Amino acid sequence: MSEKPCIITVAITGSVATRADNPAVPITVSEQVESTQAAFEAGATLAHCHVRNDDGSPSSDPERFGRLLEGLRRHCPGMIVQFSTGGRSGSGRERGGMLPLAPDMASLSTGSCNFPTRVYENSPELIDWLAAGMREHGVKPEVEAFDLSMIFKAVEMAADGRIVGPLHVQFVMGVKNAMPVDRESFVFFAETLRRLVPDATWTGAGIGRHQDTLVRWSLELGGHCRTGLEDNVRLDKTTLAPSNAALVERVVALCPEYGRRPATAGEARALLGLAGAA
Ligand code: ZN
């Protein structure tokens, strides 16, 4: 096949969307495993995971993360499992308490910014501590870049060994009070990363109604894609997405327009330099 493979990330749950927003948001571990398996079968090869308490509130409980990891390894063979160390699921070092479980990847924000109603705080000390935990447990970071300075910080950390390469960065746009969805900025992010770290890989993540826009730009510019109910619960203005799998199917359907196809799990691992590569 000549089409360039695209890693489709499915962000299944997050910590904000509720059952009231969309009844398909998976909350319990067994719901999460079931929803991820359907998304995997639809073409997603990377699961970005948060855990929740049974009442839906955000959790940072390593025991829950452990059960989720076990379920995903059993039901989604080869799928890349990424845990979120994002700030909505706990505070300070609580956010990295599950790293000893050694998922394939974990998210790592390399700077602070504003979120819709609060400051998303990532002190230099916390960033270094989380990165050290990832190195210790063989977890590959996905850098979450909410602005340009976070890309430069990631490049610096990859150069001095705090992040073990190859570097993988996600550009996030559409979070209120952070970067808006702006085509020129997006292109500049991708070109800047390519200029500084030619072998780096990247993913575009658009929040809410911007999800499809960033999927299209990422497919076009040679990046990878993220979808899922964490970022967006709708298919369009009037229709709720019936599942994570439905959002993945939408990305799969767009791939051919850009000469792309969904990567297999083995290809996704090869592209990211992870064990189990095809
Ligand atoms: Zn997340």
PDB file of C-alpha atoms and ligand atoms in Angstrom:
ATOM      1  CA  MET A   1       0.000   0.000   0.000  1.00  0.00           C
ATOM      2  CA  SER A   2       1.392   3.399  -0.892  1.00  0.00           C
ATOM      3  CA  GLU A   3      -0.827   5.397   1.459  1.00  0.00           C
ATOM      4  CA  LYS A   4       1.020   6.772   4.461  1.00  0.00           C
ATOM      5  CA  PRO A   5      -0.227   5.129   7.675  1.00  0.00           C
ATOM      6  CA  CYS A   6      -1.942   7.330  10.253  1.00  0.00           C
ATOM      7  CA  ILE A   7      -2.020   6.506  13.956  1.00  0.00           C
ATOM      8  CA  ILE A   8      -5.551   7.154  15.191  1.00  0.00           C
ATOM      9  CA  THR A   9      -5.678   8.008  18.884  1.00  0.00           C
ATOM     10  CA  VAL A  10      -8.973   7.553  20.671  1.00  0.00           C
ATOM     11  CA  ALA A  11      -9.340   9.637  23.826  1.00  0.00           C
ATOM     12  CA  ILE A  12     -12.108   7.586  25.344  1.00  0.00           C
ATOM     13  CA  THR A  13     -13.197   9.320  28.524  1.00  0.00           C
ATOM     14  CA  GLY A  14     -11.288  12.363  29.731  1.00  0.00           C
ATOM     15  CA  SER A  15     -12.359  13.884  33.003  1.00  0.00           C
ATOM     16  CA  VAL A  16     -14.902  16.504  31.977  1.00  0.00           C
ATOM     17  CA  ALA A  17     -17.605  15.052  29.697  1.00  0.00           C
ATOM     18  CA  THR A  18     -20.500  13.582  31.657  1.00  0.00           C
ATOM     19  CA  ARG A  19     -23.290  11.136  30.981  1.00  0.00           C
ATOM     20  CA  ALA A  20     -25.551  14.176  30.757  1.00  0.00           C
ATOM     21  CA  ASP A  21     -23.424  15.457  27.866  1.00  0.00           C
ATOM     22  CA  ASN A  22     -23.521  12.083  26.139  1.00  0.00           C
ATOM     23  CA  PRO A  23     -24.688   8.766  27.625  1.00  0.00           C
ATOM     24  CA  ALA A  24     -21.977   6.961  25.617  1.00  0.00           C
ATOM     25  CA  VAL A  25     -19.129   8.409  27.722  1.00  0.00           C
ATOM     26  CA  PRO A  26     -17.554   5.354  29.388  1.00  0.00           C
ATOM     27  CA  ILE A  27     -17.134   5.779  33.148  1.00  0.00           C
ATOM     28  CA  THR A  28     -16.425   2.448  34.809  1.00  0.00           C
ATOM     29  CA  VAL A  29     -13.375   0.394  33.891  1.00  0.00           C
ATOM     30  CA  SER A  30     -15.473  -2.282  32.198  1.00  0.00           C
ATOM     31  CA  GLU A  31     -17.300   0.361  30.135  1.00  0.00           C
ATOM     32  CA  GLN A  32     -13.951   1.848  29.185  1.00  0.00           C
ATOM     33  CA  VAL A  33     -12.568  -1.508  28.058  1.00  0.00           C
ATOM     34  CA  GLU A  34     -15.695  -2.245  26.013  1.00  0.00           C
ATOM     35  CA  SER A  35     -15.703   1.197  24.383  1.00  0.00           C
ATOM     36  CA  THR A  36     -11.981   0.997  23.590  1.00  0.00           C
ATOM     37  CA  GLN A  37     -12.282  -2.459  22.083  1.00  0.00           C
ATOM     38  CA  ALA A  38     -14.961  -1.224  19.675  1.00  0.00           C
ATOM     39  CA  ALA A  39     -12.782   1.780  18.784  1.00  0.00           C
ATOM     40  CA  PHE A  40      -9.771  -0.513  18.268  1.00  0.00           C
ATOM     41  CA  GLU A  41     -11.783  -2.719  15.950  1.00  0.00           C
ATOM     42  CA  ALA A  42     -12.849   0.426  14.060  1.00  0.00           C
ATOM     43  CA  GLY A  43      -9.204   1.414  13.437  1.00  0.00           C
ATOM     44  CA  ALA A  44      -7.839   3.235  16.492  1.00  0.00           C
ATOM     45  CA  THR A  45      -4.410   2.004  17.596  1.00  0.00           C
ATOM     46  CA  LEU A  46      -3.670   4.281  20.552  1.00  0.00           C
ATOM     47  CA  ALA A  47      -5.949   4.683  23.585  1.00  0.00           C
ATOM     48  CA  HIS A  48      -5.520   7.863  25.650  1.00  0.00           C
ATOM     49  CA  CYS A  49      -6.953   7.055  29.066  1.00  0.00           C
ATOM     50  CA  HIS A  50      -8.180   8.763  32.200  1.00  0.00           C
ATOM     51  CA  VAL A  51     -10.011   6.922  34.967  1.00  0.00           C
ATOM     52  CA  ARG A  52     -13.124   7.989  36.855  1.00  0.00           C
ATOM     53  CA  ASN A  53     -14.760   7.130  40.139  1.00  0.00           C
ATOM     54  CA  ASP A  54     -18.063   5.298  39.789  1.00  0.00           C
ATOM     55  CA  ASP A  55     -19.923   8.597  40.316  1.00  0.00           C
ATOM     56  CA  GLY A  56     -18.114   9.993  37.263  1.00  0.00           C
ATOM     57  CA  SER A  57     -15.738  12.297  39.132  1.00  0.00           C
ATOM     58  CA  PRO A  58     -12.079  12.282  38.040  1.00  0.00           C
ATOM     59  CA  SER A  59      -9.794   9.774  39.729  1.00  0.00           C
ATOM     60  CA  SER A  60      -6.043   9.262  39.894  1.00  0.00           C
ATOM     61  CA  ASP A  61      -6.286   5.864  41.600  1.00  0.00           C
ATOM     62  CA  PRO A  62      -3.477   3.577  40.366  1.00  0.00           C
ATOM     63  CA  GLU A  63      -5.635   0.540  41.145  1.00  0.00           C
ATOM     64  CA  ARG A  64      -8.206   1.660  38.581  1.00  0.00           C
ATOM     65  CA  PHE A  65      -5.505   2.419  36.029  1.00  0.00           C
ATOM     66  CA  GLY A  66      -4.144  -1.070  36.658  1.00  0.00           C
ATOM     67  CA  ARG A  67      -7.468  -2.757  35.983  1.00  0.00           C
ATOM     68  CA  LEU A  68      -7.927  -0.690  32.852  1.00  0.00           C
ATOM     69  CA  LEU A  69      -4.460  -1.589  31.551  1.00  0.00           C
ATOM     70  CA  GLU A  70      -5.087  -5.265  32.175  1.00  0.00           C
ATOM     71  CA  GLY A  71      -8.451  -5.159  30.385  1.00  0.00           C
ATOM     72  CA  LEU A  72      -7.057  -3.289  27.398  1.00  0.00           C
ATOM     73  CA  ARG A  73      -4.106  -5.636  27.046  1.00  0.00           C
ATOM     74  CA  ARG A  74      -6.491  -8.582  27.039  1.00  0.00           C
ATOM     75  CA  HIS A  75      -9.172  -7.212  24.710  1.00  0.00           C
ATOM     76  CA  CYS A  76      -7.151  -4.946  22.403  1.00  0.00           C
ATOM     77  CA  PRO A  77      -4.000  -6.907  21.596  1.00  0.00           C
ATOM     78  CA  GLY A  78      -1.157  -4.661  20.430  1.00  0.00           C
ATOM     79  CA  MET A  79      -3.041  -1.412  21.017  1.00  0.00           C
ATOM     80  CA  ILE A  80      -0.853   1.327  22.504  1.00  0.00           C
ATOM     81  CA  VAL A  81      -2.068   2.323  25.969  1.00  0.00           C
ATOM     82  CA  GLN A  82      -1.391   5.879  27.063  1.00  0.00           C
ATOM     83  CA  PHE A  83      -2.274   7.187  30.534  1.00  0.00           C
ATOM     84  CA  SER A  84      -3.030  10.840  31.099  1.00  0.00           C
ATOM     85  CA  THR A  85      -0.964  12.714  33.661  1.00  0.00           C
ATOM     86  CA  GLY A  86      -3.159  15.760  32.988  1.00  0.00           C
ATOM     87  CA  GLY A  87      -4.101  18.129  35.737  1.00  0.00           C
ATOM     88  CA  ARG A  88      -7.815  17.456  36.008  1.00  0.00           C
ATOM     89  CA  SER A  89      -7.323  14.000  37.512  1.00  0.00           C
ATOM     90  CA  GLY A  90      -5.299  14.958  40.554  1.00  0.00           C
ATOM     91  CA  SER A  91      -2.851  17.513  41.825  1.00  0.00           C
ATOM     92  CA  GLY A  92       0.933  17.572  41.834  1.00  0.00           C
ATOM     93  CA  ARG A  93       2.684  14.237  41.999  1.00  0.00           C
ATOM     94  CA  GLU A  94      -0.631  12.377  42.344  1.00  0.00           C
ATOM     95  CA  ARG A  95      -0.800  12.786  38.580  1.00  0.00           C
ATOM     96  CA  GLY A  96       2.110  10.376  38.075  1.00  0.00           C
ATOM     97  CA  GLY A  97       1.188   7.796  40.722  1.00  0.00           C
ATOM     98  CA  MET A  98       0.292   5.195  38.081  1.00  0.00           C
ATOM     99  CA  LEU A  99       3.536   5.418  36.087  1.00  0.00           C
ATOM    100  CA  PRO A 100       4.992   2.325  37.853  1.00  0.00           C
ATOM    101  CA  LEU A 101       2.306   0.312  36.045  1.00  0.00           C
ATOM    102  CA  ALA A 102       4.415   0.960  32.930  1.00  0.00           C
ATOM    103  CA  PRO A 103       1.816   1.716  30.258  1.00  0.00           C
ATOM    104  CA  ASP A 104       3.299   2.131  26.770  1.00  0.00           C
ATOM    105  CA  MET A 105       2.965   5.906  26.949  1.00  0.00           C
ATOM    106  CA  ALA A 106       1.847   8.771  29.177  1.00  0.00           C
ATOM    107  CA  SER A 107       0.953  12.337  28.380  1.00  0.00           C
ATOM    108  CA  LEU A 108       3.359  15.053  29.522  1.00  0.00           C
ATOM    109  CA  SER A 109       2.514  18.741  29.375  1.00  0.00           C
ATOM    110  CA  THR A 110       5.693  20.791  29.104  1.00  0.00           C
ATOM    111  CA  GLY A 111       4.350  24.105  30.305  1.00  0.00           C
ATOM    112  CA  SER A 112       1.422  25.932  31.881  1.00  0.00           C
ATOM    113  CA  CYS A 113      -1.497  27.767  30.320  1.00  0.00           C
ATOM    114  CA  ASN A 114      -5.052  28.803  30.997  1.00  0.00           C
ATOM    115  CA  PHE A 115      -7.951  26.376  30.639  1.00  0.00           C
ATOM    116  CA  PRO A 116     -11.644  27.349  30.454  1.00  0.00           C
ATOM    117  CA  THR A 117     -12.059  28.072  34.178  1.00  0.00           C
ATOM    118  CA  ARG A 118      -8.628  27.649  35.734  1.00  0.00           C
ATOM    119  CA  VAL A 119      -4.878  27.664  35.340  1.00  0.00           C
ATOM    120  CA  TYR A 120      -3.410  24.430  33.987  1.00  0.00           C
ATOM    121  CA  GLU A 121      -0.355  24.430  36.177  1.00  0.00           C
ATOM    122  CA  ASN A 122       2.781  22.473  35.259  1.00  0.00           C
ATOM    123  CA  SER A 123       5.748  23.785  37.189  1.00  0.00           C
ATOM    124  CA  PRO A 124       9.246  23.073  35.848  1.00  0.00           C
ATOM    125  CA  GLU A 125       9.829  20.875  38.911  1.00  0.00           C
ATOM    126  CA  LEU A 126       6.684  18.799  38.280  1.00  0.00           C
ATOM    127  CA  ILE A 127       7.465  18.417  34.560  1.00  0.00           C
ATOM    128  CA  ASP A 128      10.946  17.110  35.385  1.00  0.00           C
ATOM    129  CA  TRP A 129       9.568  14.769  38.051  1.00  0.00           C
ATOM    130  CA  LEU A 130       6.961  13.289  35.693  1.00  0.00           C
ATOM    131  CA  ALA A 131       9.544  12.928  32.911  1.00  0.00           C
ATOM    132  CA  ALA A 132      11.928  11.164  35.304  1.00  0.00           C
ATOM    133  CA  GLY A 133       9.167   8.732  36.300  1.00  0.00           C
ATOM    134  CA  MET A 134       8.524   7.971  32.639  1.00  0.00           C
ATOM    135  CA  ARG A 135      12.221   7.274  32.030  1.00  0.00           C
ATOM    136  CA  GLU A 136      12.428   5.096  35.121  1.00  0.00           C
ATOM    137  CA  HIS A 137       9.492   2.920  34.071  1.00  0.00           C
ATOM    138  CA  GLY A 138      10.155   2.849  30.326  1.00  0.00           C
ATOM    139  CA  VAL A 139       7.070   4.924  29.479  1.00  0.00           C
ATOM    140  CA  LYS A 140       7.226   7.003  26.297  1.00  0.00           C
ATOM    141  CA  PRO A 141       5.953  10.557  26.762  1.00  0.00           C
ATOM    142  CA  GLU A 142       3.441  12.152  24.442  1.00  0.00           C
ATOM    143  CA  VAL A 143       4.163  15.836  24.837  1.00  0.00           C
ATOM    144  CA  GLU A 144       0.959  17.854  25.093  1.00  0.00           C
ATOM    145  CA  ALA A 145       1.732  21.203  23.477  1.00  0.00           C
ATOM    146  CA  PHE A 146      -0.905  23.830  24.226  1.00  0.00           C
ATOM    147  CA  ASP A 147       1.311  26.574  22.825  1.00  0.00           C
ATOM    148  CA  LEU A 148       4.591  27.163  21.013  1.00  0.00           C
ATOM    149  CA  SER A 149       6.759  27.460  24.130  1.00  0.00           C
ATOM    150  CA  MET A 150       5.810  23.909  25.102  1.00  0.00           C
ATOM    151  CA  ILE A 151       7.186  22.620  21.795  1.00  0.00           C
ATOM    152  CA  PHE A 152      10.499  24.349  22.459  1.00  0.00           C
ATOM    153  CA  LYS A 153      10.561  22.960  26.001  1.00  0.00           C
ATOM    154  CA  ALA A 154      10.012  19.421  24.666  1.00  0.00           C
ATOM    155  CA  VAL A 155      12.823  19.867  22.138  1.00  0.00           C
ATOM    156  CA  GLU A 156      15.150  21.026  24.918  1.00  0.00           C
ATOM    157  CA  MET A 157      14.216  18.014  27.074  1.00  0.00           C
ATOM    158  CA  ALA A 158      14.747  15.594  24.180  1.00  0.00           C
ATOM    159  CA  ALA A 159      18.144  17.142  23.455  1.00  0.00           C
ATOM    160  CA  ASP A 160      19.413  16.775  27.025  1.00  0.00           C
ATOM    161  CA  GLY A 161      17.974  13.297  27.582  1.00  0.00           C
ATOM    162  CA  ARG A 162      15.108  14.119  29.950  1.00  0.00           C
ATOM    163  CA  ILE A 163      12.792  12.854  27.224  1.00  0.00           C
ATOM    164  CA  VAL A 164      13.961   9.649  25.555  1.00  0.00           C
ATOM    165  CA  GLY A 165      13.424   9.886  21.779  1.00  0.00           C
ATOM    166  CA  PRO A 166      12.048   9.667  19.227  1.00  0.00           C
ATOM    167  CA  LEU A 167      10.065  12.716  20.292  1.00  0.00           C
ATOM    168  CA  HIS A 168       6.276  12.625  19.893  1.00  0.00           C
ATOM    169  CA  VAL A 169       4.256  15.819  20.304  1.00  0.00           C
ATOM    170  CA  GLN A 170       0.542  16.524  20.233  1.00  0.00           C
ATOM    171  CA  PHE A 171      -0.638  19.991  19.201  1.00  0.00           C
ATOM    172  CA  VAL A 172      -3.849  20.845  21.028  1.00  0.00           C
ATOM    173  CA  MET A 173      -6.132  23.571  19.713  1.00  0.00           C
ATOM    174  CA  GLY A 174      -9.608  24.715  20.643  1.00  0.00           C
ATOM    175  CA  VAL A 175      -9.360  24.735  24.444  1.00  0.00           C
ATOM    176  CA  LYS A 176     -10.980  27.958  25.611  1.00  0.00           C
ATOM    177  CA  ASN A 177      -8.353  30.450  26.853  1.00  0.00           C
ATOM    178  CA  ALA A 178      -5.494  28.428  25.309  1.00  0.00           C
ATOM    179  CA  MET A 179      -4.606  28.183  21.561  1.00  0.00           C
ATOM    180  CA  PRO A 180      -7.551  28.772  19.233  1.00  0.00           C
ATOM    181  CA  VAL A 181      -7.932  26.749  16.051  1.00  0.00           C
ATOM    182  CA  ASP A 182      -5.762  28.738  13.672  1.00  0.00           C
ATOM    183  CA  ARG A 183      -4.447  27.212  10.462  1.00  0.00           C
ATOM    184  CA  GLU A 184      -1.301  29.355  10.126  1.00  0.00           C
ATOM    185  CA  SER A 185      -0.286  28.649  13.721  1.00  0.00           C
ATOM    186  CA  PHE A 186      -0.908  24.944  13.254  1.00  0.00           C
ATOM    187  CA  VAL A 187       1.274  24.819  10.150  1.00  0.00           C
ATOM    188  CA  PHE A 188       3.936  26.803  11.994  1.00  0.00           C
ATOM    189  CA  PHE A 189       3.855  24.334  14.919  1.00  0.00           C
ATOM    190  CA  ALA A 190       4.355  21.394  12.544  1.00  0.00           C
ATOM    191  CA  GLU A 191       7.111  23.143  10.569  1.00  0.00           C
ATOM    192  CA  THR A 192       8.901  24.273  13.720  1.00  0.00           C
ATOM    193  CA  LEU A 193       8.932  20.759  15.149  1.00  0.00           C
ATOM    194  CA  ARG A 194      10.172  19.346  11.829  1.00  0.00           C
ATOM    195  CA  ARG A 195      12.929  21.971  11.620  1.00  0.00           C
ATOM    196  CA  LEU A 196      14.164  21.364  15.174  1.00  0.00           C
ATOM    197  CA  VAL A 197      13.675  17.564  15.384  1.00  0.00           C
ATOM    198  CA  PRO A 198      13.343  16.079  11.893  1.00  0.00           C
ATOM    199  CA  ASP A 199      12.508  12.579  13.145  1.00  0.00           C
ATOM    200  CA  ALA A 200       9.795  13.714  15.572  1.00  0.00           C
ATOM    201  CA  THR A 201       6.226  12.519  15.077  1.00  0.00           C
ATOM    202  CA  TRP A 202       3.145  14.558  15.878  1.00  0.00           C
ATOM    203  CA  THR A 203      -0.620  14.418  16.316  1.00  0.00           C
ATOM    204  CA  GLY A 204      -3.232  17.164  16.038  1.00  0.00           C
ATOM    205  CA  ALA A 205      -6.050  17.294  18.601  1.00  0.00           C
ATOM    206  CA  GLY A 206      -9.010  19.618  18.099  1.00  0.00           C
ATOM    207  CA  ILE A 207     -11.471  20.195  20.897  1.00  0.00           C
ATOM    208  CA  GLY A 208     -15.250  20.226  20.495  1.00  0.00           C
ATOM    209  CA  ARG A 209     -16.586  21.199  17.095  1.00  0.00           C
ATOM    210  CA  HIS A 210     -12.995  21.647  15.892  1.00  0.00           C
ATOM    211  CA  GLN A 211     -12.198  17.948  16.099  1.00  0.00           C
ATOM    212  CA  ASP A 212     -12.713  17.281  12.401  1.00  0.00           C
ATOM    213  CA  THR A 213     -10.794  20.389  11.376  1.00  0.00           C
ATOM    214  CA  LEU A 214      -7.637  19.228  13.115  1.00  0.00           C
ATOM    215  CA  VAL A 215      -8.114  15.673  11.857  1.00  0.00           C
ATOM    216  CA  ARG A 216      -8.171  17.039   8.296  1.00  0.00           C
ATOM    217  CA  TRP A 217      -5.158  19.318   8.775  1.00  0.00           C
ATOM    218  CA  SER A 218      -3.177  16.488  10.388  1.00  0.00           C
ATOM    219  CA  LEU A 219      -3.986  14.038   7.597  1.00  0.00           C
ATOM    220  CA  GLU A 220      -3.031  16.648   5.030  1.00  0.00           C
ATOM    221  CA  LEU A 221       0.283  17.655   6.634  1.00  0.00           C
ATOM    222  CA  GLY A 222       1.493  14.127   7.390  1.00  0.00           C
ATOM    223  CA  GLY A 223       0.686  14.006  11.091  1.00  0.00           C
ATOM    224  CA  HIS A 224      -1.410  11.619  13.130  1.00  0.00           C
ATOM    225  CA  CYS A 225      -4.963  12.091  14.398  1.00  0.00           C
ATOM    226  CA  ARG A 226      -6.847  12.156  17.657  1.00  0.00           C
ATOM    227  CA  THR A 227     -10.564  11.748  18.164  1.00  0.00           C
ATOM    228  CA  GLY A 228     -12.849  10.479  20.924  1.00  0.00           C
ATOM    229  CA  LEU A 229     -15.463  11.494  23.438  1.00  0.00           C
ATOM    230  CA  GLU A 230     -12.924  13.199  25.737  1.00  0.00           C
ATOM    231  CA  ASP A 231     -12.573  16.018  23.223  1.00  0.00           C
ATOM    232  CA  ASN A 232     -15.930  16.041  21.484  1.00  0.00           C
ATOM    233  CA  VAL A 233     -19.247  14.299  22.159  1.00  0.00           C
ATOM    234  CA  ARG A 234     -21.031  15.203  18.905  1.00  0.00           C
ATOM    235  CA  LEU A 235     -21.107  14.059  15.306  1.00  0.00           C
ATOM    236  CA  ASP A 236     -22.589  17.427  14.332  1.00  0.00           C
ATOM    237  CA  LYS A 237     -24.546  20.294  15.847  1.00  0.00           C
ATOM    238  CA  THR A 238     -27.650  18.215  16.410  1.00  0.00           C
ATOM    239  CA  THR A 239     -26.378  14.631  16.712  1.00  0.00           C
ATOM    240  CA  LEU A 240     -24.563  13.064  19.639  1.00  0.00           C
ATOM    241  CA  ALA A 241     -21.785  10.611  18.753  1.00  0.00           C
ATOM    242  CA  PRO A 242     -23.181   7.169  19.579  1.00  0.00           C
ATOM    243  CA  SER A 243     -19.770   5.829  20.630  1.00  0.00           C
ATOM    244  CA  ASN A 244     -16.021   6.338  20.524  1.00  0.00           C
ATOM    245  CA  ALA A 245     -15.983   3.848  17.647  1.00  0.00           C
ATOM    246  CA  ALA A 246     -18.293   6.116  15.611  1.00  0.00           C
ATOM    247  CA  LEU A 247     -15.817   8.987  15.964  1.00  0.00           C
ATOM    248  CA  VAL A 248     -12.962   6.684  14.927  1.00  0.00           C
ATOM    249  CA  GLU A 249     -14.951   5.533  11.888  1.00  0.00           C
ATOM    250  CA  ARG A 250     -15.271   9.152  10.843  1.00  0.00           C
ATOM    251  CA  VAL A 251     -11.477   9.573  10.831  1.00  0.00           C
ATOM    252  CA  VAL A 252     -11.015   6.286   8.962  1.00  0.00           C
ATOM    253  CA  ALA A 253     -13.465   7.512   6.315  1.00  0.00           C
ATOM    254  CA  LEU A 254     -11.485  10.754   5.845  1.00  0.00           C
ATOM    255  CA  CYS A 255      -8.093   9.040   5.408  1.00  0.00           C
ATOM    256  CA  PRO A 256      -8.380   8.226   1.667  1.00  0.00           C
ATOM    257  CA  GLU A 257      -9.145  11.878   0.815  1.00  0.00           C
ATOM    258  CA  TYR A 258      -5.592  12.655   1.942  1.00  0.00           C
ATOM    259  CA  GLY A 259      -3.812   9.554   0.649  1.00  0.00           C
ATOM    260  CA  ARG A 260      -3.703   8.054   4.122  1.00  0.00           C
ATOM    261  CA  ARG A 261      -4.900   4.874   5.780  1.00  0.00           C
ATOM    262  CA  PRO A 262      -5.184   3.825   9.435  1.00  0.00           C
ATOM    263  CA  ALA A 263      -1.953   2.306  10.770  1.00  0.00           C
ATOM    264  CA  THR A 264      -2.060  -1.221  12.132  1.00  0.00           C
ATOM    265  CA  ALA A 265      -1.074  -1.615  15.783  1.00  0.00           C
ATOM    266  CA  GLY A 266       2.320  -2.947  14.723  1.00  0.00           C
ATOM    267  CA  GLU A 267       2.890  -0.028  12.358  1.00  0.00           C
ATOM    268  CA  ALA A 268       1.837   2.463  15.022  1.00  0.00           C
ATOM    269  CA  ARG A 269       4.385   0.947  17.396  1.00  0.00           C
ATOM    270  CA  ALA A 270       7.081   1.151  14.723  1.00  0.00           C
ATOM    271  CA  LEU A 271       6.259   4.801  13.975  1.00  0.00           C
ATOM    272  CA  LEU A 272       6.543   5.698  17.672  1.00  0.00           C
ATOM    273  CA  GLY A 273       9.590   3.543  18.381  1.00  0.00           C
ATOM    274  CA  LEU A 274       7.727   1.280  20.812  1.00  0.00           C
ATOM    275  CA  ALA A 275       8.233  -2.403  21.538  1.00  0.00           C
ATOM    276  CA  GLY A 276       6.071  -4.826  19.554  1.00  0.00           C
ATOM    277  CA  ALA A 277       6.583  -2.982  16.269  1.00  0.00           C
ATOM    278  CA  ALA A 278       5.535  -4.606  13.009  1.00  0.00           C
TER     279      ALA A 278
HETATM  280 ZN    ZN B   1      -6.819  13.513  28.351  1.00  0.00          ZN
END
